[in-house]
């Protein structure tokens, strides 16, 4: 890169006859050592005979080179493998970077990850979304699909944030209780609404840790579970008729719509049974106006995040350890969070929450 800068300064290539009589020429190199985030790097800075060359990438008298590790982390966070990063840096800068150096840079993030995992939380997040995704990683000597638990909270200002990442051999209500206890131990005292995928025992685990929380089963998950009992030819029609249930104005009208569905589809009682089994976790969102229903009827907020995380993990067959998987997921979600904005319709949602649970809001503010 420095040679390229000198070529631009002089106006001709090395050994180019065009430089004869130009009034300036190359005049060897000066050695110096740069100190950076990953150690020291000896370099040679080219000189010109007139002493007018002022390099921009590494300026005169500069002894530190910061930011190179940020470029490595940026590429790593976007799902590039170590080999990809090596090739990219070679192509862009003509620099050979060892796999060890890249690992050292990315491993340096782990202290930040641990601090992030243990950071104190707000005492109240009105809405929390809970879900898990499966990631291949090596555990105790063998590669297996492990569940990565994700919790996204919406704070009083309507801002989303990931509250933590945890791993386990599979998704289960028992482990979720441990996750929720971790959130409580870090300062979270109250949640108005928990949006989940309807995992068996999940609601009971939530209520054991946050007894005042309303648990809302994700309607989209229920629709998917329902359509598993329906042939491909009928799915479109059945899905359209299910709308009359979850788009009803009240819980009573929704119950009536469910009975109508049973009458219309005698062959699909299993579909109606899916809704009836989860009914107490379906109806909480009927208590709220349309603005809040849009926010809580689905776990799309966390599923959207998971879709992005899957994109950055797909280049790897598996991760060598849980730590390396969490490291990449953490870096990736930092990029995602930069694009998050205040939840749409939040002012109206907060107004409704204040009317219903103003005492709990005051209690949380009082600590």
PDB file of N, CA and C in Angstrom, residues 211-305:
ATOM      1  N   UNK A 211     -44.178 -14.219  38.158  1.00  0.00           N
ATOM      2  CA  UNK A 211     -45.576 -14.644  38.366  1.00  0.00           C
ATOM      3  C   UNK A 211     -46.629 -13.684  37.830  1.00  0.00           C
ATOM      4  N   UNK A 212     -46.293 -12.399  37.641  1.00  0.00           N
ATOM      5  CA  UNK A 212     -47.277 -11.441  37.151  1.00  0.00           C
ATOM      6  C   UNK A 212     -47.310 -11.346  35.625  1.00  0.00           C
ATOM      7  N   UNK A 213     -46.393 -12.012  34.960  1.00  0.00           N
ATOM      8  CA  UNK A 213     -46.293 -11.900  33.499  1.00  0.00           C
ATOM      9  C   UNK A 213     -47.440 -12.635  32.802  1.00  0.00           C
ATOM     10  N   UNK A 214     -47.977 -12.012  31.749  1.00  0.00           N
ATOM     11  CA  UNK A 214     -48.911 -12.696  30.857  1.00  0.00           C
ATOM     12  C   UNK A 214     -48.105 -13.402  29.778  1.00  0.00           C
ATOM     13  N   UNK A 215     -48.418 -14.671  29.528  1.00  0.00           N
ATOM     14  CA  UNK A 215     -47.684 -15.445  28.530  1.00  0.00           C
ATOM     15  C   UNK A 215     -48.517 -15.537  27.264  1.00  0.00           C
ATOM     16  N   UNK A 216     -47.983 -15.031  26.171  1.00  0.00           N
ATOM     17  CA  UNK A 216     -48.677 -15.029  24.886  1.00  0.00           C
ATOM     18  C   UNK A 216     -47.980 -16.011  23.939  1.00  0.00           C
ATOM     19  N   UNK A 217     -48.711 -17.052  23.552  1.00  0.00           N
ATOM     20  CA  UNK A 217     -48.157 -17.996  22.573  1.00  0.00           C
ATOM     21  C   UNK A 217     -48.166 -17.352  21.193  1.00  0.00           C
ATOM     22  N   UNK A 218     -47.090 -17.521  20.469  1.00  0.00           N
ATOM     23  CA  UNK A 218     -46.961 -16.946  19.129  1.00  0.00           C
ATOM     24  C   UNK A 218     -48.021 -17.529  18.199  1.00  0.00           C
ATOM     25  N   UNK A 219     -48.858 -16.668  17.622  1.00  0.00           N
ATOM     26  CA  UNK A 219     -49.931 -17.112  16.728  1.00  0.00           C
ATOM     27  C   UNK A 219     -49.359 -17.767  15.476  1.00  0.00           C
ATOM     28  N   UNK A 220     -48.260 -17.237  14.977  1.00  0.00           N
ATOM     29  CA  UNK A 220     -47.641 -17.813  13.766  1.00  0.00           C
ATOM     30  C   UNK A 220     -47.205 -19.248  14.023  1.00  0.00           C
ATOM     31  N   UNK A 221     -46.631 -19.525  15.223  1.00  0.00           N
ATOM     32  CA  UNK A 221     -46.262 -20.893  15.563  1.00  0.00           C
ATOM     33  C   UNK A 221     -47.486 -21.802  15.620  1.00  0.00           C
ATOM     34  N   UNK A 222     -48.594 -21.273  16.171  1.00  0.00           N
ATOM     35  CA  UNK A 222     -49.826 -22.075  16.230  1.00  0.00           C
ATOM     36  C   UNK A 222     -50.347 -22.399  14.840  1.00  0.00           C
ATOM     37  N   UNK A 223     -50.282 -21.432  13.936  1.00  0.00           N
ATOM     38  CA  UNK A 223     -50.744 -21.662  12.561  1.00  0.00           C
ATOM     39  C   UNK A 223     -49.894 -22.749  11.908  1.00  0.00           C
ATOM     40  N   UNK A 224     -48.574 -22.671  12.090  1.00  0.00           N
ATOM     41  CA  UNK A 224     -47.694 -23.691  11.515  1.00  0.00           C
ATOM     42  C   UNK A 224     -48.009 -25.070  12.089  1.00  0.00           C
ATOM     43  N   UNK A 225     -48.188 -25.127  13.427  1.00  0.00           N
ATOM     44  CA  UNK A 225     -48.511 -26.413  14.056  1.00  0.00           C
ATOM     45  C   UNK A 225     -49.838 -26.952  13.549  1.00  0.00           C
ATOM     46  N   UNK A 226     -50.797 -26.062  13.315  1.00  0.00           N
ATOM     47  CA  UNK A 226     -52.121 -26.478  12.815  1.00  0.00           C
ATOM     48  C   UNK A 226     -52.022 -27.063  11.408  1.00  0.00           C
ATOM     49  N   UNK A 227     -51.254 -26.396  10.560  1.00  0.00           N
ATOM     50  CA  UNK A 227     -51.182 -26.808   9.156  1.00  0.00           C
ATOM     51  C   UNK A 227     -50.414 -28.107   8.965  1.00  0.00           C
ATOM     52  N   UNK A 228     -49.716 -28.565  10.000  1.00  0.00           N
ATOM     53  CA  UNK A 228     -49.049 -29.870   9.911  1.00  0.00           C
ATOM     54  C   UNK A 228     -50.051 -31.001   9.773  1.00  0.00           C
ATOM     55  N   UNK A 229     -51.313 -30.745  10.173  1.00  0.00           N
ATOM     56  CA  UNK A 229     -52.367 -31.776  10.088  1.00  0.00           C
ATOM     57  C   UNK A 229     -53.185 -31.676   8.800  1.00  0.00           C
ATOM     58  N   UNK A 230     -52.805 -30.754   7.932  1.00  0.00           N
ATOM     59  CA  UNK A 230     -53.625 -30.473   6.745  1.00  0.00           C
ATOM     60  C   UNK A 230     -52.839 -30.780   5.475  1.00  0.00           C
ATOM     61  N   UNK A 231     -53.522 -31.340   4.473  1.00  0.00           N
ATOM     62  CA  UNK A 231     -52.860 -31.637   3.202  1.00  0.00           C
ATOM     63  C   UNK A 231     -52.489 -30.342   2.481  1.00  0.00           C
ATOM     64  N   UNK A 232     -51.550 -30.460   1.554  1.00  0.00           N
ATOM     65  CA  UNK A 232     -51.095 -29.273   0.824  1.00  0.00           C
ATOM     66  C   UNK A 232     -52.236 -28.593   0.075  1.00  0.00           C
ATOM     67  N   UNK A 233     -53.165 -29.376  -0.467  1.00  0.00           N
ATOM     68  CA  UNK A 233     -54.273 -28.814  -1.246  1.00  0.00           C
ATOM     69  C   UNK A 233     -55.190 -27.940  -0.397  1.00  0.00           C
ATOM     70  N   UNK A 234     -55.347 -28.301   0.875  1.00  0.00           N
ATOM     71  CA  UNK A 234     -56.295 -27.598   1.742  1.00  0.00           C
ATOM     72  C   UNK A 234     -55.663 -26.479   2.569  1.00  0.00           C
ATOM     73  N   UNK A 235     -54.343 -26.415   2.592  1.00  0.00           N
ATOM     74  CA  UNK A 235     -53.668 -25.488   3.519  1.00  0.00           C
ATOM     75  C   UNK A 235     -54.092 -24.031   3.329  1.00  0.00           C
ATOM     76  N   UNK A 236     -54.188 -23.600   2.099  1.00  0.00           N
ATOM     77  CA  UNK A 236     -54.535 -22.201   1.839  1.00  0.00           C
ATOM     78  C   UNK A 236     -55.917 -21.867   2.387  1.00  0.00           C
ATOM     79  N   UNK A 237     -56.875 -22.757   2.164  1.00  0.00           N
ATOM     80  CA  UNK A 237     -58.250 -22.532   2.625  1.00  0.00           C
ATOM     81  C   UNK A 237     -58.332 -22.560   4.150  1.00  0.00           C
ATOM     82  N   UNK A 238     -57.685 -23.557   4.755  1.00  0.00           N
ATOM     83  CA  UNK A 238     -57.723 -23.690   6.211  1.00  0.00           C
ATOM     84  C   UNK A 238     -57.046 -22.488   6.875  1.00  0.00           C
ATOM     85  N   UNK A 239     -55.899 -22.071   6.333  1.00  0.00           N
ATOM     86  CA  UNK A 239     -55.184 -20.918   6.893  1.00  0.00           C
ATOM     87  C   UNK A 239     -56.050 -19.662   6.841  1.00  0.00           C
ATOM     88  N   UNK A 240     -56.809 -19.505   5.754  1.00  0.00           N
ATOM     89  CA  UNK A 240     -57.689 -18.339   5.618  1.00  0.00           C
ATOM     90  C   UNK A 240     -58.798 -18.380   6.665  1.00  0.00           C
ATOM     91  N   UNK A 241     -59.326 -19.555   6.959  1.00  0.00           N
ATOM     92  CA  UNK A 241     -60.405 -19.666   7.939  1.00  0.00           C
ATOM     93  C   UNK A 241     -59.887 -19.515   9.375  1.00  0.00           C
ATOM     94  N   UNK A 242     -58.628 -19.848   9.601  1.00  0.00           N
ATOM     95  CA  UNK A 242     -58.063 -19.655  10.935  1.00  0.00           C
ATOM     96  C   UNK A 242     -57.964 -18.169  11.298  1.00  0.00           C
ATOM     97  N   UNK A 243     -57.913 -17.315  10.288  1.00  0.00           N
ATOM     98  CA  UNK A 243     -57.824 -15.870  10.534  1.00  0.00           C
ATOM     99  C   UNK A 243     -59.020 -15.358  11.327  1.00  0.00           C
ATOM    100  N   UNK A 244     -60.171 -15.996  11.116  1.00  0.00           N
ATOM    101  CA  UNK A 244     -61.368 -15.533  11.825  1.00  0.00           C
ATOM    102  C   UNK A 244     -61.229 -15.738  13.333  1.00  0.00           C
ATOM    103  N   UNK A 245     -60.324 -16.636  13.737  1.00  0.00           N
ATOM    104  CA  UNK A 245     -60.113 -16.879  15.169  1.00  0.00           C
ATOM    105  C   UNK A 245     -59.216 -15.794  15.757  1.00  0.00           C
ATOM    106  N   UNK A 246     -58.007 -15.646  15.177  1.00  0.00           N
ATOM    107  CA  UNK A 246     -57.045 -14.737  15.820  1.00  0.00           C
ATOM    108  C   UNK A 246     -57.241 -13.276  15.425  1.00  0.00           C
ATOM    109  N   UNK A 247     -58.126 -13.016  14.466  1.00  0.00           N
ATOM    110  CA  UNK A 247     -58.433 -11.627  14.128  1.00  0.00           C
ATOM    111  C   UNK A 247     -59.766 -11.160  14.705  1.00  0.00           C
ATOM    112  N   UNK A 248     -60.337 -11.989  15.566  1.00  0.00           N
ATOM    113  CA  UNK A 248     -61.601 -11.614  16.207  1.00  0.00           C
ATOM    114  C   UNK A 248     -61.389 -10.410  17.122  1.00  0.00           C
ATOM    115  N   UNK A 249     -62.487  -9.684  17.382  1.00  0.00           N
ATOM    116  CA  UNK A 249     -62.388  -8.473  18.204  1.00  0.00           C
ATOM    117  C   UNK A 249     -62.223  -8.806  19.679  1.00  0.00           C
ATOM    118  N   UNK A 250     -62.823  -9.916  20.132  1.00  0.00           N
ATOM    119  CA  UNK A 250     -62.764 -10.283  21.552  1.00  0.00           C
ATOM    120  C   UNK A 250     -62.476 -11.774  21.685  1.00  0.00           C
ATOM    121  N   UNK A 251     -62.135 -12.196  22.890  1.00  0.00           N
ATOM    122  CA  UNK A 251     -61.873 -13.611  23.149  1.00  0.00           C
ATOM    123  C   UNK A 251     -63.146 -14.433  22.953  1.00  0.00           C
ATOM    124  N   UNK A 252     -64.297 -13.861  23.296  1.00  0.00           N
ATOM    125  CA  UNK A 252     -65.567 -14.580  23.118  1.00  0.00           C
ATOM    126  C   UNK A 252     -65.850 -14.824  21.643  1.00  0.00           C
ATOM    127  N   UNK A 253     -65.641 -13.799  20.822  1.00  0.00           N
ATOM    128  CA  UNK A 253     -65.851 -13.962  19.381  1.00  0.00           C
ATOM    129  C   UNK A 253     -64.849 -14.958  18.802  1.00  0.00           C
ATOM    130  N   UNK A 254     -63.628 -14.966  19.330  1.00  0.00           N
ATOM    131  CA  UNK A 254     -62.623 -15.928  18.867  1.00  0.00           C
ATOM    132  C   UNK A 254     -63.051 -17.355  19.205  1.00  0.00           C
ATOM    133  N   UNK A 255     -63.611 -17.542  20.413  1.00  0.00           N
ATOM    134  CA  UNK A 255     -64.089 -18.874  20.825  1.00  0.00           C
ATOM    135  C   UNK A 255     -65.224 -19.338  19.912  1.00  0.00           C
ATOM    136  N   UNK A 256     -66.118 -18.405  19.561  1.00  0.00           N
ATOM    137  CA  UNK A 256     -67.217 -18.744  18.651  1.00  0.00           C
ATOM    138  C   UNK A 256     -66.673 -19.118  17.272  1.00  0.00           C
ATOM    139  N   UNK A 257     -65.648 -18.401  16.813  1.00  0.00           N
ATOM    140  CA  UNK A 257     -65.038 -18.685  15.513  1.00  0.00           C
ATOM    141  C   UNK A 257     -64.370 -20.058  15.521  1.00  0.00           C
ATOM    142  N   UNK A 258     -63.808 -20.446  16.661  1.00  0.00           N
ATOM    143  CA  UNK A 258     -63.188 -21.771  16.780  1.00  0.00           C
ATOM    144  C   UNK A 258     -64.241 -22.862  16.667  1.00  0.00           C
ATOM    145  N   UNK A 259     -65.425 -22.651  17.286  1.00  0.00           N
ATOM    146  CA  UNK A 259     -66.509 -23.631  17.174  1.00  0.00           C
ATOM    147  C   UNK A 259     -67.016 -23.731  15.747  1.00  0.00           C
ATOM    148  N   UNK A 260     -67.106 -22.591  15.068  1.00  0.00           N
ATOM    149  CA  UNK A 260     -67.506 -22.597  13.646  1.00  0.00           C
ATOM    150  C   UNK A 260     -66.496 -23.383  12.813  1.00  0.00           C
ATOM    151  N   UNK A 261     -65.213 -23.231  13.144  1.00  0.00           N
ATOM    152  CA  UNK A 261     -64.170 -23.965  12.421  1.00  0.00           C
ATOM    153  C   UNK A 261     -64.362 -25.467  12.612  1.00  0.00           C
ATOM    154  N   UNK A 262     -64.665 -25.868  13.861  1.00  0.00           N
ATOM    155  CA  UNK A 262     -64.902 -27.293  14.125  1.00  0.00           C
ATOM    156  C   UNK A 262     -66.058 -27.831  13.278  1.00  0.00           C
ATOM    157  N   UNK A 263     -67.115 -27.036  13.178  1.00  0.00           N
ATOM    158  CA  UNK A 263     -68.292 -27.475  12.412  1.00  0.00           C
ATOM    159  C   UNK A 263     -67.981 -27.565  10.918  1.00  0.00           C
ATOM    160  N   UNK A 264     -67.198 -26.614  10.430  1.00  0.00           N
ATOM    161  CA  UNK A 264     -66.889 -26.555   8.997  1.00  0.00           C
ATOM    162  C   UNK A 264     -65.924 -27.651   8.569  1.00  0.00           C
ATOM    163  N   UNK A 265     -65.008 -28.028   9.479  1.00  0.00           N
ATOM    164  CA  UNK A 265     -63.978 -29.011   9.133  1.00  0.00           C
ATOM    165  C   UNK A 265     -64.026 -30.206  10.090  1.00  0.00           C
ATOM    166  N   UNK A 266     -65.030 -31.076   9.946  1.00  0.00           N
ATOM    167  CA  UNK A 266     -65.118 -32.233  10.848  1.00  0.00           C
ATOM    168  C   UNK A 266     -63.904 -33.161  10.740  1.00  0.00           C
ATOM    169  N   UNK A 267     -63.239 -33.136   9.559  1.00  0.00           N
ATOM    170  CA  UNK A 267     -62.063 -34.010   9.379  1.00  0.00           C
ATOM    171  C   UNK A 267     -60.807 -33.429  10.020  1.00  0.00           C
ATOM    172  N   UNK A 268     -60.877 -32.161  10.435  1.00  0.00           N
ATOM    173  CA  UNK A 268     -59.687 -31.507  10.975  1.00  0.00           C
ATOM    174  C   UNK A 268     -59.881 -31.063  12.425  1.00  0.00           C
ATOM    175  N   UNK A 269     -60.445 -31.974  13.228  1.00  0.00           N
ATOM    176  CA  UNK A 269     -60.607 -31.663  14.641  1.00  0.00           C
ATOM    177  C   UNK A 269     -59.249 -31.493  15.344  1.00  0.00           C
ATOM    178  N   UNK A 270     -58.219 -32.166  14.810  1.00  0.00           N
ATOM    179  CA  UNK A 270     -56.875 -32.056  15.398  1.00  0.00           C
ATOM    180  C   UNK A 270     -56.367 -30.619  15.331  1.00  0.00           C
ATOM    181  N   UNK A 271     -56.769 -29.899  14.262  1.00  0.00           N
ATOM    182  CA  UNK A 271     -56.358 -28.497  14.120  1.00  0.00           C
ATOM    183  C   UNK A 271     -57.006 -27.661  15.218  1.00  0.00           C
ATOM    184  N   UNK A 272     -58.309 -27.846  15.393  1.00  0.00           N
ATOM    185  CA  UNK A 272     -59.019 -27.106  16.442  1.00  0.00           C
ATOM    186  C   UNK A 272     -58.487 -27.456  17.819  1.00  0.00           C
ATOM    187  N   UNK A 273     -58.073 -28.732  17.987  1.00  0.00           N
ATOM    188  CA  UNK A 273     -57.534 -29.158  19.279  1.00  0.00           C
ATOM    189  C   UNK A 273     -56.237 -28.431  19.608  1.00  0.00           C
ATOM    190  N   UNK A 274     -55.428 -28.148  18.589  1.00  0.00           N
ATOM    191  CA  UNK A 274     -54.180 -27.397  18.811  1.00  0.00           C
ATOM    192  C   UNK A 274     -54.489 -26.057  19.457  1.00  0.00           C
ATOM    193  N   UNK A 275     -55.509 -25.379  18.943  1.00  0.00           N
ATOM    194  CA  UNK A 275     -55.889 -24.064  19.482  1.00  0.00           C
ATOM    195  C   UNK A 275     -56.509 -24.193  20.859  1.00  0.00           C
ATOM    196  N   UNK A 276     -57.332 -25.217  21.048  1.00  0.00           N
ATOM    197  CA  UNK A 276     -58.005 -25.369  22.335  1.00  0.00           C
ATOM    198  C   UNK A 276     -57.011 -25.695  23.444  1.00  0.00           C
ATOM    199  N   UNK A 277     -56.011 -26.530  23.141  1.00  0.00           N
ATOM    200  CA  UNK A 277     -55.005 -26.875  24.157  1.00  0.00           C
ATOM    201  C   UNK A 277     -54.218 -25.652  24.610  1.00  0.00           C
ATOM    202  N   UNK A 278     -54.034 -24.704  23.703  1.00  0.00           N
ATOM    203  CA  UNK A 278     -53.233 -23.510  24.003  1.00  0.00           C
ATOM    204  C   UNK A 278     -54.091 -22.279  24.278  1.00  0.00           C
ATOM    205  N   UNK A 279     -55.403 -22.469  24.468  1.00  0.00           N
ATOM    206  CA  UNK A 279     -56.332 -21.346  24.482  1.00  0.00           C
ATOM    207  C   UNK A 279     -55.994 -20.288  25.525  1.00  0.00           C
ATOM    208  N   UNK A 280     -55.631 -20.721  26.739  1.00  0.00           N
ATOM    209  CA  UNK A 280     -55.332 -19.746  27.798  1.00  0.00           C
ATOM    210  C   UNK A 280     -54.097 -18.909  27.473  1.00  0.00           C
ATOM    211  N   UNK A 281     -53.247 -19.407  26.561  1.00  0.00           N
ATOM    212  CA  UNK A 281     -52.056 -18.655  26.135  1.00  0.00           C
ATOM    213  C   UNK A 281     -52.284 -17.941  24.808  1.00  0.00           C
ATOM    214  N   UNK A 282     -53.446 -18.158  24.202  1.00  0.00           N
ATOM    215  CA  UNK A 282     -53.807 -17.469  22.951  1.00  0.00           C
ATOM    216  C   UNK A 282     -54.539 -16.173  23.246  1.00  0.00           C
ATOM    217  N   UNK A 283     -55.421 -16.203  24.252  1.00  0.00           N
ATOM    218  CA  UNK A 283     -56.354 -15.089  24.453  1.00  0.00           C
ATOM    219  C   UNK A 283     -55.793 -13.831  25.126  1.00  0.00           C
ATOM    220  N   UNK A 284     -54.601 -13.836  25.774  1.00  0.00           N
ATOM    221  CA  UNK A 284     -54.164 -12.583  26.407  1.00  0.00           C
ATOM    222  C   UNK A 284     -54.153 -11.384  25.481  1.00  0.00           C
ATOM    223  N   UNK A 285     -53.769 -11.568  24.213  1.00  0.00           N
ATOM    224  CA  UNK A 285     -53.643 -10.396  23.348  1.00  0.00           C
ATOM    225  C   UNK A 285     -54.995  -9.815  22.919  1.00  0.00           C
ATOM    226  N   UNK A 286     -56.100 -10.534  23.179  1.00  0.00           N
ATOM    227  CA  UNK A 286     -57.426  -9.978  22.881  1.00  0.00           C
ATOM    228  C   UNK A 286     -57.792  -8.854  23.849  1.00  0.00           C
ATOM    229  N   UNK A 287     -57.069  -8.745  24.959  1.00  0.00           N
ATOM    230  CA  UNK A 287     -57.341  -7.683  25.922  1.00  0.00           C
ATOM    231  C   UNK A 287     -56.832  -6.323  25.446  1.00  0.00           C
ATOM    232  N   UNK A 288     -56.059  -6.326  24.364  1.00  0.00           N
ATOM    233  CA  UNK A 288     -55.377  -5.101  23.947  1.00  0.00           C
ATOM    234  C   UNK A 288     -55.874  -4.601  22.593  1.00  0.00           C
ATOM    235  N   UNK A 289     -55.695  -3.305  22.333  1.00  0.00           N
ATOM    236  CA  UNK A 289     -56.076  -2.754  21.027  1.00  0.00           C
ATOM    237  C   UNK A 289     -55.113  -3.231  19.932  1.00  0.00           C
ATOM    238  N   UNK A 290     -55.465  -2.904  18.706  1.00  0.00           N
ATOM    239  CA  UNK A 290     -54.726  -3.377  17.534  1.00  0.00           C
ATOM    240  C   UNK A 290     -53.243  -3.032  17.591  1.00  0.00           C
ATOM    241  N   UNK A 291     -52.915  -1.840  18.098  1.00  0.00           N
ATOM    242  CA  UNK A 291     -51.509  -1.403  18.113  1.00  0.00           C
ATOM    243  C   UNK A 291     -50.634  -2.369  18.912  1.00  0.00           C
ATOM    244  N   UNK A 292     -51.164  -2.851  20.046  1.00  0.00           N
ATOM    245  CA  UNK A 292     -50.379  -3.764  20.876  1.00  0.00           C
ATOM    246  C   UNK A 292     -50.427  -5.180  20.316  1.00  0.00           C
ATOM    247  N   UNK A 293     -51.553  -5.558  19.758  1.00  0.00           N
ATOM    248  CA  UNK A 293     -51.662  -6.912  19.194  1.00  0.00           C
ATOM    249  C   UNK A 293     -50.586  -7.153  18.136  1.00  0.00           C
ATOM    250  N   UNK A 294     -50.329  -6.137  17.325  1.00  0.00           N
ATOM    251  CA  UNK A 294     -49.321  -6.280  16.272  1.00  0.00           C
ATOM    252  C   UNK A 294     -47.943  -6.571  16.845  1.00  0.00           C
ATOM    253  N   UNK A 295     -47.695  -6.059  18.052  1.00  0.00           N
ATOM    254  CA  UNK A 295     -46.385  -6.236  18.665  1.00  0.00           C
ATOM    255  C   UNK A 295     -46.253  -7.595  19.329  1.00  0.00           C
ATOM    256  N   UNK A 296     -47.339  -8.109  19.918  1.00  0.00           N
ATOM    257  CA  UNK A 296     -47.213  -9.283  20.784  1.00  0.00           C
ATOM    258  C   UNK A 296     -47.770 -10.585  20.215  1.00  0.00           C
ATOM    259  N   UNK A 297     -48.450 -10.542  19.054  1.00  0.00           N
ATOM    260  CA  UNK A 297     -49.094 -11.778  18.613  1.00  0.00           C
ATOM    261  C   UNK A 297     -48.109 -12.751  17.973  1.00  0.00           C
ATOM    262  N   UNK A 298     -46.885 -12.330  17.724  1.00  0.00           N
ATOM    263  CA  UNK A 298     -45.896 -13.204  17.103  1.00  0.00           C
ATOM    264  C   UNK A 298     -44.509 -12.938  17.683  1.00  0.00           C
ATOM    265  N   UNK A 299     -43.655 -13.946  17.626  1.00  0.00           N
ATOM    266  CA  UNK A 299     -42.260 -13.796  18.049  1.00  0.00           C
ATOM    267  C   UNK A 299     -41.368 -13.421  16.862  1.00  0.00           C
ATOM    268  N   UNK A 300     -41.940 -12.754  15.869  1.00  0.00           N
ATOM    269  CA  UNK A 300     -41.168 -12.406  14.671  1.00  0.00           C
ATOM    270  C   UNK A 300     -39.922 -11.585  14.988  1.00  0.00           C
ATOM    271  N   UNK A 301     -39.967 -10.797  16.079  1.00  0.00           N
ATOM    272  CA  UNK A 301     -38.804  -9.973  16.432  1.00  0.00           C
ATOM    273  C   UNK A 301     -37.577 -10.841  16.652  1.00  0.00           C
ATOM    274  N   UNK A 302     -37.754 -11.949  17.369  1.00  0.00           N
ATOM    275  CA  UNK A 302     -36.615 -12.823  17.633  1.00  0.00           C
ATOM    276  C   UNK A 302     -36.360 -13.756  16.448  1.00  0.00           C
ATOM    277  N   UNK A 303     -37.413 -14.141  15.728  1.00  0.00           N
ATOM    278  CA  UNK A 303     -37.216 -14.997  14.561  1.00  0.00           C
ATOM    279  C   UNK A 303     -36.465 -14.265  13.459  1.00  0.00           C
ATOM    280  N   UNK A 304     -36.749 -12.977  13.300  1.00  0.00           N
ATOM    281  CA  UNK A 304     -36.022 -12.170  12.326  1.00  0.00           C
ATOM    282  C   UNK A 304     -34.538 -12.119  12.678  1.00  0.00           C
ATOM    283  N   UNK A 305     -34.241 -11.963  13.971  1.00  0.00           N
ATOM    284  CA  UNK A 305     -32.850 -11.976  14.412  1.00  0.00           C
ATOM    285  C   UNK A 305     -32.215 -13.319  14.112  1.00  0.00           C
TER     286      UNK A 305
END
